mmCIF file of C-alpha atoms in Angstrom:
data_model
loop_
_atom_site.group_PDB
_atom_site.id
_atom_site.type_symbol
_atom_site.label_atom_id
_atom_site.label_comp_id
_atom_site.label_asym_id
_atom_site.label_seq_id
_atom_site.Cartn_x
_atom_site.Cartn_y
_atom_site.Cartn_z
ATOM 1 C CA UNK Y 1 0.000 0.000 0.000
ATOM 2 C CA UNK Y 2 1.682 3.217 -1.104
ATOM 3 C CA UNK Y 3 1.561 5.937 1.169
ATOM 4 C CA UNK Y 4 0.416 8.516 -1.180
ATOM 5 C CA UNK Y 5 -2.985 9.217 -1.069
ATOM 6 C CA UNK Y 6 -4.702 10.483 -4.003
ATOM 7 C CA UNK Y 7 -8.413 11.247 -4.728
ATOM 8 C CA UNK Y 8 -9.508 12.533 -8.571
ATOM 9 C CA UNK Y 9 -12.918 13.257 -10.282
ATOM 10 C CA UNK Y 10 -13.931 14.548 -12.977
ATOM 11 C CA UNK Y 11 -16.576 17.560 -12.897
ATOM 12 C CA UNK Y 12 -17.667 19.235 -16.524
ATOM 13 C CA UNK Y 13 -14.342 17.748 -18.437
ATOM 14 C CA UNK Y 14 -12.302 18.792 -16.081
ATOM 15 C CA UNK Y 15 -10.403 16.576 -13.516
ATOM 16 C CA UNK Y 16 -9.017 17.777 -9.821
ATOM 17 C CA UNK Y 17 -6.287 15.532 -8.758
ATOM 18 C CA UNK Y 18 -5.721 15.825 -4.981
ATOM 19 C CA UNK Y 19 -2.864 14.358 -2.513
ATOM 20 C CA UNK Y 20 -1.651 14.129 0.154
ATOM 21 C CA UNK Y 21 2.602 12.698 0.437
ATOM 22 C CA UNK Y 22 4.237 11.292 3.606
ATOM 23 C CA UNK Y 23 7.669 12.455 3.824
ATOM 24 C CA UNK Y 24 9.668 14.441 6.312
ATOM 25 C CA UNK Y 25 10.599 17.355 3.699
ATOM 26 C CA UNK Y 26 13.999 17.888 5.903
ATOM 27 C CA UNK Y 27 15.921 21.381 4.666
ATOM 28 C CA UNK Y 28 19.059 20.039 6.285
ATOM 29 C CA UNK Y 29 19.187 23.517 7.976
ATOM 30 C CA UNK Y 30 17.924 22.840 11.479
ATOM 31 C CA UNK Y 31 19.820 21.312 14.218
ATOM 32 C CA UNK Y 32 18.703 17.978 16.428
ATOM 33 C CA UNK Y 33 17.610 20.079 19.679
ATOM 34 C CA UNK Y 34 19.531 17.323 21.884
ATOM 35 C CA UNK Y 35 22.726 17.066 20.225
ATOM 36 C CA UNK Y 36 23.149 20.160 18.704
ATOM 37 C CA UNK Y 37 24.180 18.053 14.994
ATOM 38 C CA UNK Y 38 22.634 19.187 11.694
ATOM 39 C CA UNK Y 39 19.877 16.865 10.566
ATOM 40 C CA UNK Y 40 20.666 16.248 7.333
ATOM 41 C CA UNK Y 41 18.292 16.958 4.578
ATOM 42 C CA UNK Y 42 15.679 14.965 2.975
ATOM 43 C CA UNK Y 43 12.784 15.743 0.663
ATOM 44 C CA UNK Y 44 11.387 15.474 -2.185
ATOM 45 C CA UNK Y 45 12.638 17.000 -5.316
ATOM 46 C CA UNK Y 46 10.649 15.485 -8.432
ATOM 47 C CA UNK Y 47 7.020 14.517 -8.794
ATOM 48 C CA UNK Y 48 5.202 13.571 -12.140
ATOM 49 C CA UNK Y 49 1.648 12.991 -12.237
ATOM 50 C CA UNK Y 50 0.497 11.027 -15.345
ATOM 51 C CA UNK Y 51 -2.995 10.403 -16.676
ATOM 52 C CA UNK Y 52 -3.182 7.059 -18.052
ATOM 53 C CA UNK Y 53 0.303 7.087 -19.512
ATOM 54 C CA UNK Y 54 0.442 11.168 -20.429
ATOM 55 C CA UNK Y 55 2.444 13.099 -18.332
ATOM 56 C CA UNK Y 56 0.078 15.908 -17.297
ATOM 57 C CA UNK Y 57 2.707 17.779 -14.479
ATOM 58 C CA UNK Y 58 5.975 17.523 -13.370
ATOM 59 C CA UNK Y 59 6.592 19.720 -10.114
ATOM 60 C CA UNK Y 60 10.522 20.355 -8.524
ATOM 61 C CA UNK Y 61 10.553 21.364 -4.743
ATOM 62 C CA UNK Y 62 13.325 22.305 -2.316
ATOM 63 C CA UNK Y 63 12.770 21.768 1.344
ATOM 64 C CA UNK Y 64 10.329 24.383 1.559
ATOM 65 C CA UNK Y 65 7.230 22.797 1.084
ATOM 66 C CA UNK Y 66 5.980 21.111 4.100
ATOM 67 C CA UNK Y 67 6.465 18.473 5.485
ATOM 68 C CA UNK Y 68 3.999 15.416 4.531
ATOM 69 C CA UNK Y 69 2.964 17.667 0.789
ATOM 70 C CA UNK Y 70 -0.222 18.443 -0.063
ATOM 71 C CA UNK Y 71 -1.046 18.884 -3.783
ATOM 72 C CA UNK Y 72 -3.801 19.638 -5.914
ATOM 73 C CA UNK Y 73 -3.535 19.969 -9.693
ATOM 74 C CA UNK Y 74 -6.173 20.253 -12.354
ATOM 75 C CA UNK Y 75 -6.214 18.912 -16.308
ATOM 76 C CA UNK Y 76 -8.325 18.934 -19.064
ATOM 77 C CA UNK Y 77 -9.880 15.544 -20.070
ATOM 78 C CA UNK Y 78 -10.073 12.797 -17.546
ATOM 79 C CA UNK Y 79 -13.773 9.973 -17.403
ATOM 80 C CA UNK Y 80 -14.902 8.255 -14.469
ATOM 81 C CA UNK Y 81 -12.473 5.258 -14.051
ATOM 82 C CA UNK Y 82 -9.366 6.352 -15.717
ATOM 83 C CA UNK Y 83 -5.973 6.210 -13.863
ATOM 84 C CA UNK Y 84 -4.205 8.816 -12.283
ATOM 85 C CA UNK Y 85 -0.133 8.147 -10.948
ATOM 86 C CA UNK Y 86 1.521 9.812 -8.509
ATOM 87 C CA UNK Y 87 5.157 8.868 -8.317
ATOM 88 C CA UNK Y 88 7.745 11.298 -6.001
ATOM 89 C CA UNK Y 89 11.792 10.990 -6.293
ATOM 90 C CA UNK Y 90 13.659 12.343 -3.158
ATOM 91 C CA UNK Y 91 17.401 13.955 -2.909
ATOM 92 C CA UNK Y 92 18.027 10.172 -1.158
ATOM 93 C CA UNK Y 93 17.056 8.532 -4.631
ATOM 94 C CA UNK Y 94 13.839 7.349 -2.285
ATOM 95 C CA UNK Y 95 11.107 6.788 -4.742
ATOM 96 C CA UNK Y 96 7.301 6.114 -4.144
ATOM 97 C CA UNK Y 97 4.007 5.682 -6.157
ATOM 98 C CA UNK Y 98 0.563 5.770 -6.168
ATOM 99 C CA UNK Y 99 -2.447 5.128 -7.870
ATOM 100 C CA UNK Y 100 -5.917 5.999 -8.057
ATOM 101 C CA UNK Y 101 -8.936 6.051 -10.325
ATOM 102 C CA UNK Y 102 -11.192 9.226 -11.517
ATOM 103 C CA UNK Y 103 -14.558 9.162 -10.132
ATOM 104 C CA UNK S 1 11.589 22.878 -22.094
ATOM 105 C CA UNK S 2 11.305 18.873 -21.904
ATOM 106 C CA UNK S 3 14.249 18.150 -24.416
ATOM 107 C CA UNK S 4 16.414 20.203 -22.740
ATOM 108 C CA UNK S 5 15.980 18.782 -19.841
ATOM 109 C CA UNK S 6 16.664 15.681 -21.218
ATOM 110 C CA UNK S 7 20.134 16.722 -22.714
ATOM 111 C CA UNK S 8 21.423 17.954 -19.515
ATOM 112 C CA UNK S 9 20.301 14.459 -17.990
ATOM 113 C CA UNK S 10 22.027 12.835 -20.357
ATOM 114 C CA UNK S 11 25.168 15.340 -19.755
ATOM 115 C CA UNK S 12 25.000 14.839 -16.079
ATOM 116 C CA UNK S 13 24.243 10.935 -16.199
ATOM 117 C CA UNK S 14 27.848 10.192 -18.166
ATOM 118 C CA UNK S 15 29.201 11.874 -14.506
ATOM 119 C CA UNK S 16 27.088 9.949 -12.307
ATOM 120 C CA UNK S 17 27.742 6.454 -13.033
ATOM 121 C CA UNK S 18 25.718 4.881 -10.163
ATOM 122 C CA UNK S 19 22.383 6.545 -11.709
ATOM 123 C CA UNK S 20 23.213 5.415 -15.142
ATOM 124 C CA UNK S 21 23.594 2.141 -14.084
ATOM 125 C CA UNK S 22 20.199 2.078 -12.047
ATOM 126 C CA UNK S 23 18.345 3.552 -15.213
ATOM 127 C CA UNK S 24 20.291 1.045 -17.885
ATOM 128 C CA UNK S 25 19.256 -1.417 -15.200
ATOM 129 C CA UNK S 26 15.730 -0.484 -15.377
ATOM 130 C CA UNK S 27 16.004 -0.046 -11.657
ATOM 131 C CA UNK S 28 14.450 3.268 -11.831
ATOM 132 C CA UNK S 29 11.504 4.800 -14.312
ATOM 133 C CA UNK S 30 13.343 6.730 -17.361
ATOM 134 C CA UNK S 31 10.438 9.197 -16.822
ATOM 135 C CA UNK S 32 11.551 9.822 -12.941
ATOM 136 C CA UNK S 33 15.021 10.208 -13.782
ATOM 137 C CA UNK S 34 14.083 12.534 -16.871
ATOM 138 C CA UNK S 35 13.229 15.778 -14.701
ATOM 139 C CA UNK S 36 16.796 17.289 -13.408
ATOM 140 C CA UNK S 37 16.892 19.465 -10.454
ATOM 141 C CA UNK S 38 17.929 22.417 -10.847
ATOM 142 C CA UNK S 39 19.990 22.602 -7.885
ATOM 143 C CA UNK S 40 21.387 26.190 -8.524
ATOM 144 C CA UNK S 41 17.869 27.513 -8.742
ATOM 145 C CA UNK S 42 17.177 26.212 -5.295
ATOM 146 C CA UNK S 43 20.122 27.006 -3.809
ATOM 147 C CA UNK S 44 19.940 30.358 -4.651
ATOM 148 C CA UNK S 45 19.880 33.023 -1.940
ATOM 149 C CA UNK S 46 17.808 35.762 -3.730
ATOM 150 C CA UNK S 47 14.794 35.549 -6.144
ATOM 151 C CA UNK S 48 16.279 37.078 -9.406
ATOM 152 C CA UNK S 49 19.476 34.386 -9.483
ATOM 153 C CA UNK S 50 16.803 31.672 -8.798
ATOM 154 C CA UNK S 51 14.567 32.716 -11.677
ATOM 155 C CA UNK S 52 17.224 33.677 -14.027
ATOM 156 C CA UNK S 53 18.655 30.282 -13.310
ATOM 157 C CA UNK S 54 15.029 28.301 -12.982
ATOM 158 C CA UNK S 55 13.811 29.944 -16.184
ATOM 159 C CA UNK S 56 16.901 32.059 -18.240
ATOM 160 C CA UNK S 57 15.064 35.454 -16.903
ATOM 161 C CA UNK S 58 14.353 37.243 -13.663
ATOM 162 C CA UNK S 59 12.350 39.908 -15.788
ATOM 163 C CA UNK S 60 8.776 39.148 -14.565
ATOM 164 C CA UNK S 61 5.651 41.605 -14.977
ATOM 165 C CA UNK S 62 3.118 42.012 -12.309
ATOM 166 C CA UNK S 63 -0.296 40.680 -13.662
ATOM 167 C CA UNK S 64 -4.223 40.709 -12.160
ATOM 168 C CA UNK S 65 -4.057 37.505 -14.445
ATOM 169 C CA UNK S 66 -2.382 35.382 -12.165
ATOM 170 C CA UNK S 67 -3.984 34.777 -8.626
ATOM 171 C CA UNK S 68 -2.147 33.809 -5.925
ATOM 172 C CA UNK S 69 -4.397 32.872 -3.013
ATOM 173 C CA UNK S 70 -2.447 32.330 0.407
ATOM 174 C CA UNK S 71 -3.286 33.444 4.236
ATOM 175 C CA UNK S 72 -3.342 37.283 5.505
ATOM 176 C CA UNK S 73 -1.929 35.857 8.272
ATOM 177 C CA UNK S 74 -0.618 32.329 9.172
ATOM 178 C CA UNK S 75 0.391 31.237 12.495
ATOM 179 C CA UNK S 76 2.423 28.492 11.875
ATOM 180 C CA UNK S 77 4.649 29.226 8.978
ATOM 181 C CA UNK S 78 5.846 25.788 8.672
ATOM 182 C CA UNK S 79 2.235 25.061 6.595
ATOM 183 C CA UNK S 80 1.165 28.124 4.969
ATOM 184 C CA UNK S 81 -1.524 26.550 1.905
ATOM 185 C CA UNK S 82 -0.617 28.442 -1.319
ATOM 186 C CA UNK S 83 -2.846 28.480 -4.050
ATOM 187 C CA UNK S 84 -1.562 29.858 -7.502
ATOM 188 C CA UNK S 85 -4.156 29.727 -10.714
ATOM 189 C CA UNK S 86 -4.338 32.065 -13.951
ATOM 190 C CA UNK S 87 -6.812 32.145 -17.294
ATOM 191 C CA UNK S 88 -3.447 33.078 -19.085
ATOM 192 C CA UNK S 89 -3.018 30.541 -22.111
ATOM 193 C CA UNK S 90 -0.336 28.186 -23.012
ATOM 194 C CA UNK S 91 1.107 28.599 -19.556
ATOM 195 C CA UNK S 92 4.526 26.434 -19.549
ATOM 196 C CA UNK S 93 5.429 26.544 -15.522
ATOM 197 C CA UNK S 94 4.176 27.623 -12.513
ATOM 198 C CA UNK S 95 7.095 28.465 -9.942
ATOM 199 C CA UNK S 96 6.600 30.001 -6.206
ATOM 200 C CA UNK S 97 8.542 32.065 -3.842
ATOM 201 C CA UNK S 98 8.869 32.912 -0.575
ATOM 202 C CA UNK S 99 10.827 36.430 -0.602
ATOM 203 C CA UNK S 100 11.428 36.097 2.992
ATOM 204 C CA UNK S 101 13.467 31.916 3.169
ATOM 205 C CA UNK S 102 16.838 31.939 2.913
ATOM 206 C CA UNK S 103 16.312 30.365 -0.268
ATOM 207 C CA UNK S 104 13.333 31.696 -2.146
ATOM 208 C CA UNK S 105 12.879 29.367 -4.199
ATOM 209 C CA UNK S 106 10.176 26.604 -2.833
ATOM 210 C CA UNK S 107 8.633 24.732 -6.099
ATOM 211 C CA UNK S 108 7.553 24.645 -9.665
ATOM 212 C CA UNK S 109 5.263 22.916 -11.504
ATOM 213 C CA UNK S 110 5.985 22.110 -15.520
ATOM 214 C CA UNK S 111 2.470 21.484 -16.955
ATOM 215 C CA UNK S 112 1.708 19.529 -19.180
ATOM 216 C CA UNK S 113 -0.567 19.787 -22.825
ATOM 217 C CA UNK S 114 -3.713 18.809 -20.848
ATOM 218 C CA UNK S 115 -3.060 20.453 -17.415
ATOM 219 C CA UNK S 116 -5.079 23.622 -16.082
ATOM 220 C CA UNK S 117 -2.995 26.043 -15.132
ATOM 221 C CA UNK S 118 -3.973 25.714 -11.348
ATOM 222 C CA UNK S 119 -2.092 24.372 -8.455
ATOM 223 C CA UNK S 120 -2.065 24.424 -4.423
ATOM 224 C CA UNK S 121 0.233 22.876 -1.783
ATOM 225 C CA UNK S 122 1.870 24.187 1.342
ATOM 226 C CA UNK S 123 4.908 25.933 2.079
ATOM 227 C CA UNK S 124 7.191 27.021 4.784
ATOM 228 C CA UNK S 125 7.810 30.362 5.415
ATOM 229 C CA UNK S 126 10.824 31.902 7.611
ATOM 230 C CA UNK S 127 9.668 35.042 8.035
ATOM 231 C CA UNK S 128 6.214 37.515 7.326
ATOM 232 C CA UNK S 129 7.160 38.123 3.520
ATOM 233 C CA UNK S 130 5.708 37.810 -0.097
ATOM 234 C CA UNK S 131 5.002 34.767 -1.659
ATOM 235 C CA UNK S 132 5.035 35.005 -5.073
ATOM 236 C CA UNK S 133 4.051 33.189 -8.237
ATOM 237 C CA UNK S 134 5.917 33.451 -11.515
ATOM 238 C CA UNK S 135 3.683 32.031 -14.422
ATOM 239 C CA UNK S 136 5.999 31.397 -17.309
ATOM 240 C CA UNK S 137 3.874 32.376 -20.378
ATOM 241 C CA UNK S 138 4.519 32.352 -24.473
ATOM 242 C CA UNK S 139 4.637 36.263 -23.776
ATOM 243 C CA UNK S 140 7.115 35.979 -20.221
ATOM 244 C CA UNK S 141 7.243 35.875 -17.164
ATOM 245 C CA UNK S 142 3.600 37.101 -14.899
ATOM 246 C CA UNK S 143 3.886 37.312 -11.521
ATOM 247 C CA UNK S 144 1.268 37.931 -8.527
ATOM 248 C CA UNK S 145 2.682 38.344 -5.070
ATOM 249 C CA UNK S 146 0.640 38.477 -1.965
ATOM 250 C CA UNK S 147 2.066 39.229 1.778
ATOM 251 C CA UNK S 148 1.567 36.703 4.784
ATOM 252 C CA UNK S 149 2.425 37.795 8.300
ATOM 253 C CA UNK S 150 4.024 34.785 10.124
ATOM 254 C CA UNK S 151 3.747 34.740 13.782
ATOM 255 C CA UNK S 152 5.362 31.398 14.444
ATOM 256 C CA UNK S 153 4.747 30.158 17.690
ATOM 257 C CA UNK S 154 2.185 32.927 18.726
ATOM 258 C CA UNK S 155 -1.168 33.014 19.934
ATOM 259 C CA UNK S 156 -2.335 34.504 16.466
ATOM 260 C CA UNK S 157 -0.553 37.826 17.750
#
């Protein structure tokens, strides 16, 4: 079960894609409050969201978007039932995807 | 915008031989590995290097057609929800920036054919600043910019 949750539907030809990512989204600026050591970063930098097998947005991020991402995306086209794939890459070469159909 | 992309992957992949080997391995999706980061973009400490580096030109025009819905006033600046749409057509990227972080540069968003220029997530913000959004258009660079007073760790002070 991926971690990404997604939830898509359709409304007058146009599709809303909506997620939700779990990831820490570290800067590698802030220091472990105990030990006073950097905590090095981690977070995401690529995400491509594809509609069936068309690449409909490709998004880079530093480590200033939040942590655990929200995203919401729209595209022309899109029926009831049709895939939509959320895959992220992180600076660690980390990779995760998800799936979920238009309703 | 794509094919270059692709060029300076396959520039920086003959350097990299660990991700070359993961990719001719089929380890990793071509289409994941296609979208370099631009690391100088992000690790740039002031919004006109980041732009000119993101997208070859920091000359951007303030524009009523892009909208860039955020906060008056957000109390924990570690999730401040951004929300950047336009009507503008043939809209190429979407990028946004916090004037305020040490580096301003927080995302963008290449869209696709079929995508609607539209797009929300969340952001961290050091400081009360601007966060703005530059909408890379056939005719350059739009931009909207709307201020957000952070009071982190306040009482909504």
């Amino acid at each position: 079960m991926s971690s990404i949750k997604i939830r898509a539907n359709v409304d007058d030809g146009v599709t809303t894609v909506r997620c939700l990512m779990s990831h820490e989204m570290e800067t590698g600026l802030r220091k472990d409050k105990k030990t006073g050591e950097p905590i090095p970063a981690h977070f995401i930098q690529n995400v491509t969201a594809k509609w069936n097998d068309q690449v409909v947005m490709t998004a880079l991020w530093s480590g200033g978007v939040s942590k655990n991402p929200y995203l919401s995306f729209k595209f022309n086209g899109g029926a009831p039932g049709d895939q939509v794939e959320i895959s992220w890459v992180d600076n660690m070469g980390e990779t995760e995807t998800g799936t979920a159909d238009i309703s | 915008m794509i094919d270059s992309k692709r060029r300076m992957l396959l520039q920086s992949s003959l350097g990299v031989g660990a991700l070359g080997v993961a990719v001719s391995a089929g380890l990793l999706a071509p289409r994941a590995v296609l979208a370099s980061w631009p690391e100088e973009a992000f690790h740039a400490t002031d919004k006109a290097t980041a732009l000119s580096s993101l997208l070859g030109s920091d000359a951007t025009e303030a524009s009523d057609a892009v909208k860039i819905k955020a906060p008056d006033i957000a109390e924990n600046g570690a999730v401040v929800p951004v929300t950047v749409e336009t009507e503008t057509a043939g809209v190429k990227s979407i990028a946004i920036i916090s004037a305020g972080n040490n580096t301003p540069l927080i995302a963008s968003f290449d869209l696709g054919e079929s995508a609607v220029p539209f797009v929300t997530t969340r952001i961290k913000m050091a400081q009360t600043s601007d966060v703005i959004a530059v909408v890379q258009t056939p005719d350059g660079l739009l931009s909207a910019a709307k201020e957000v007073k952070v009071t982190i760790g306040g009482c909504g002070g």
